[in-house]
Every structure is written in C-alpha cells, then in structure tokens.
CSV table of C-alpha atoms and ligand atoms in Angstrom, one decimal:
chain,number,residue,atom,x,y,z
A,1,UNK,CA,47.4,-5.2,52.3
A,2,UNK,CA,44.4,-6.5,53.4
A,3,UNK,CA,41.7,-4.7,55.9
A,4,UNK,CA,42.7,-7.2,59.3
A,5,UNK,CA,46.5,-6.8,58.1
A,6,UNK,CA,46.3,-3.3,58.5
A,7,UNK,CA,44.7,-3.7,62.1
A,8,UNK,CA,47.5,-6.2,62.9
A,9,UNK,CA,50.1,-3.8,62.1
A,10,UNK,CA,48.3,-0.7,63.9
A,11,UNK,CA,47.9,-3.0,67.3
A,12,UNK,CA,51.0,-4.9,66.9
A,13,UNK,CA,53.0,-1.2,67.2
A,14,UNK,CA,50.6,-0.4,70.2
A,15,UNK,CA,47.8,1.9,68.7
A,16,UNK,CA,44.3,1.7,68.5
A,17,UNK,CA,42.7,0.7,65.7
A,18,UNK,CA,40.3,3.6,65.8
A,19,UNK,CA,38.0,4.0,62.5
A,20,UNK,CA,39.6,7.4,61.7
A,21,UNK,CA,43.3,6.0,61.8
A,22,UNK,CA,42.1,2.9,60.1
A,23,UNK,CA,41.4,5.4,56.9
A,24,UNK,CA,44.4,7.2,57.3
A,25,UNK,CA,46.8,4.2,57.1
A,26,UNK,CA,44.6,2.2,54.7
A,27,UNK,CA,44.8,5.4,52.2
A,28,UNK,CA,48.1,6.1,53.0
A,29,UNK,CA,49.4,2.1,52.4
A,30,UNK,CA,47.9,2.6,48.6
A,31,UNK,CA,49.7,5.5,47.9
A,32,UNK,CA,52.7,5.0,45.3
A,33,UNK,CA,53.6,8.7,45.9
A,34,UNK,CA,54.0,10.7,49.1
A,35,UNK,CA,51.4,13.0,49.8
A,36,UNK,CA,51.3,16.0,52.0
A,37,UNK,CA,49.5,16.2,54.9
A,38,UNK,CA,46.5,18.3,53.7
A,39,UNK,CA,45.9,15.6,50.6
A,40,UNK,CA,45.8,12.9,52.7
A,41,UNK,CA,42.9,15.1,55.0
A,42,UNK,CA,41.6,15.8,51.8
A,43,UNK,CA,41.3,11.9,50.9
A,44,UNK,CA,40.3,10.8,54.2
A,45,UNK,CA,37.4,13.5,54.1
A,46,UNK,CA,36.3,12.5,51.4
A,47,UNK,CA,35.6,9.1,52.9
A,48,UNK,CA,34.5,10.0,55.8
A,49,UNK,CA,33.4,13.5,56.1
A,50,UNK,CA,33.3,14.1,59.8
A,51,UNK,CA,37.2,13.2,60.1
A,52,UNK,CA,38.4,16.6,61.1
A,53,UNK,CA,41.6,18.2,60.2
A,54,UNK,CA,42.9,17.8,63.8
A,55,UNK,CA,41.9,14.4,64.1
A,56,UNK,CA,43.9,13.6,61.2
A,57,UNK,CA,46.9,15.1,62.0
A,58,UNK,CA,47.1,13.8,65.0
A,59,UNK,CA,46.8,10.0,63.7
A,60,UNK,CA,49.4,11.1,61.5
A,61,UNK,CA,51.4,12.1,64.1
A,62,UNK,CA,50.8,8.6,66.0
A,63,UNK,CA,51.6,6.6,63.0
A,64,UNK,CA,54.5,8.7,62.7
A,65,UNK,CA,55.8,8.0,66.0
A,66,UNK,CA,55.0,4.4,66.1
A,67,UNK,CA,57.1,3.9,63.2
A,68,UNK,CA,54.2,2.8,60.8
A,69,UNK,CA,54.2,6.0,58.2
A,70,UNK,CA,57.5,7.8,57.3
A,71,UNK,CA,57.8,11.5,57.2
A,72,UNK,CA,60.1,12.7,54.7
A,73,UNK,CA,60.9,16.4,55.3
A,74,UNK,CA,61.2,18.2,51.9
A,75,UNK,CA,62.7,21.8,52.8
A,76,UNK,CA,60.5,24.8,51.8
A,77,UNK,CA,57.8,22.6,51.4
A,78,UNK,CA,55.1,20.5,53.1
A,79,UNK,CA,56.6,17.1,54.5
A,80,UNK,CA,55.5,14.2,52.5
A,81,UNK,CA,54.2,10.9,54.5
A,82,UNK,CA,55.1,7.4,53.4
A,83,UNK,CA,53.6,4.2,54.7
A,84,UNK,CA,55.4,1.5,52.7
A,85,UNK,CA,56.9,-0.9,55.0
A,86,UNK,CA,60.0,-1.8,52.7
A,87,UNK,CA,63.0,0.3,53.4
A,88,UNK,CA,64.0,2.7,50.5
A,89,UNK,CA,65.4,5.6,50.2
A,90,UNK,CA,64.1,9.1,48.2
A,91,UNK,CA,65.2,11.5,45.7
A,92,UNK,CA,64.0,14.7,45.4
A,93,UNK,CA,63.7,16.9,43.0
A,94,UNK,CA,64.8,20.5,43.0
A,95,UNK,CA,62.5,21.7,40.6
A,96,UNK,CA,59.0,20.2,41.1
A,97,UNK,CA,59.7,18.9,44.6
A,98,UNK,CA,58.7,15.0,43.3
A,99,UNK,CA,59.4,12.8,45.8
A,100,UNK,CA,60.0,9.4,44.7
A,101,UNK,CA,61.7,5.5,46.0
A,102,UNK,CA,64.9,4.6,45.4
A,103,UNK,CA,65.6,1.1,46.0
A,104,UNK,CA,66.9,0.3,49.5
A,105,UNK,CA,70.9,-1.1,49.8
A,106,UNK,CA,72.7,-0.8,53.2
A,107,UNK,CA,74.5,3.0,53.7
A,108,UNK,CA,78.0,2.8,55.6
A,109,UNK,CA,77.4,3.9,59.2
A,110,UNK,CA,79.1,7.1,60.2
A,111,UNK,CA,82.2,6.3,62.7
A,112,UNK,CA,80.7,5.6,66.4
A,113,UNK,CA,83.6,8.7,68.1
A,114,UNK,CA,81.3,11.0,65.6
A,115,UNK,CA,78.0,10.6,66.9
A,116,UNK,CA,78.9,10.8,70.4
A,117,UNK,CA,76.0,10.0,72.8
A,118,UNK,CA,73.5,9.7,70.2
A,119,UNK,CA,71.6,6.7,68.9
A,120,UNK,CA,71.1,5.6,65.6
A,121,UNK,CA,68.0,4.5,64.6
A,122,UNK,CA,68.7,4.2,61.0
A,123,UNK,CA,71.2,5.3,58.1
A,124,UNK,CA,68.8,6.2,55.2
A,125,UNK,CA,69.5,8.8,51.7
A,126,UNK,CA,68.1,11.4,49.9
A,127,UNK,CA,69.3,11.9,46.9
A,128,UNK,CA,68.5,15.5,45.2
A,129,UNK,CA,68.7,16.7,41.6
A,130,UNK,CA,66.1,16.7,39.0
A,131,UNK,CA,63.1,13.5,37.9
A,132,UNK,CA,62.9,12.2,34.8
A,133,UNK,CA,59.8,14.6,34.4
A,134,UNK,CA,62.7,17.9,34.6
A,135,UNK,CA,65.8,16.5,33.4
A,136,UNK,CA,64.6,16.5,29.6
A,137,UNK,CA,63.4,20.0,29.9
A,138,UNK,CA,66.9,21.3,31.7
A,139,UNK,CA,68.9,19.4,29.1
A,140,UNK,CA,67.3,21.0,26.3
A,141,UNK,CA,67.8,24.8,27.5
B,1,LIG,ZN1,60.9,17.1,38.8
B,2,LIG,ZN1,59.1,6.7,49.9
C-alpha cells in the first residue's frame, strides 16, 4: 500500500495522520508476521529515533481501536499486532508461540438466546496446535 493510501485509511477511520502513527501503520502494513508490541517500537525507533515508547503505544492503541491494526491476544505472551486489512483467521502454536494466517471462510454465528444483550462484532478463529516449524520435531520423538 502506497504512502497517500495509508493516510486515506488513517483519516477515513477518524485519526490523524500524525508522522509517528504514519510509521507505525506503514511498518506494521509490511509485516507478513505479527509482531509484539516492543518489535514494532523497536522498528519504528529505528526510523525515527525520538518516537518514544509511550508514543508508540499509544498509536497502537488508536489504530487498535479504530479498527485499523488487530491485536491478537496470545496467552502467556505478549499480544501480537496485525494490520492486514483482509479478514483471516490465526493459528498458534503451542510450542514456539508462531502466530500465523489462516485463510478467512465465514464461522457459524453462535445462537442469538446465547449472547444475550451483547453485540457481535465479528465471529473469527484461532486455531492452536503446533507450525510446520514443530510438528516435524514432535513427530519424530
Ligand atoms: Zn511452532
Ligand atoms: Zn494475522
């Protein structure tokens, strides 16, 4: 995605394109994997060195909330950010905590009586087990 794409999609969701967030989503959008939150400072420091941590985080946290970047929440370990604007859904593996895209097809809704007053916003999976990296080795033990 091209440099004024990128500021499209940051006004068009009601943010400011602010240099600092610019970086952020710009390194974030080339990112096949999903990095943590500390190598995405990391990566945006080293661009720009006077983006601080905080500043960072926060952007996260607005391109988070406007719907722009996905955090996936990977228990006993850092979340993992995602700014790829097709749908997908992820697998993650037990043993070295990869997370990677699994290609996106429609999940069954849960029966309306079951989620009460809630809303759903969207219906995704995460499929756990072990990558092609850790399979191998578990097979041959
Ligand atoms: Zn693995
Ligand atoms: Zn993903």
């Amino acid at each position: 995605m091209d440099a004024e794409a990128i500021k499209r999609s940051l006004v068009g969701s009601g943010l400011r394109c602010t240099p600092q967030r610019y970086t952020v989503m710009a390194f974030l959008m080339e990112q096949a994997s999903h990095p943590t939150a500390a190598e995405i400072f990391a990566a945006v420091n080293r661009v720009d060195p006077r983006i601080s941590r905080a500043t960072t985080y926060n952007n996260l946290r607005d391109l988070v909330h406007a719907g722009l970047v996905r955090e996936v929440a990977v228990e006993g370990r850092a979340a993992r950010f995602d700014a790829k604007g097709v749908r997908h859904h992820h697998f993650i593996c037990d043993r070295c905590g990869n997370v990677e895209d699994i290609d996106w097809y429609d999940v069954p809704k849960p029966a309306s009586g079951s989620l009460g007053k809630r809303i759903l916003r969207e219906c995704e999976l995460i499929f756990r087990g072990l990558c092609t990296k850790c399979a191998p080795r578990h097979a041959s033990r």
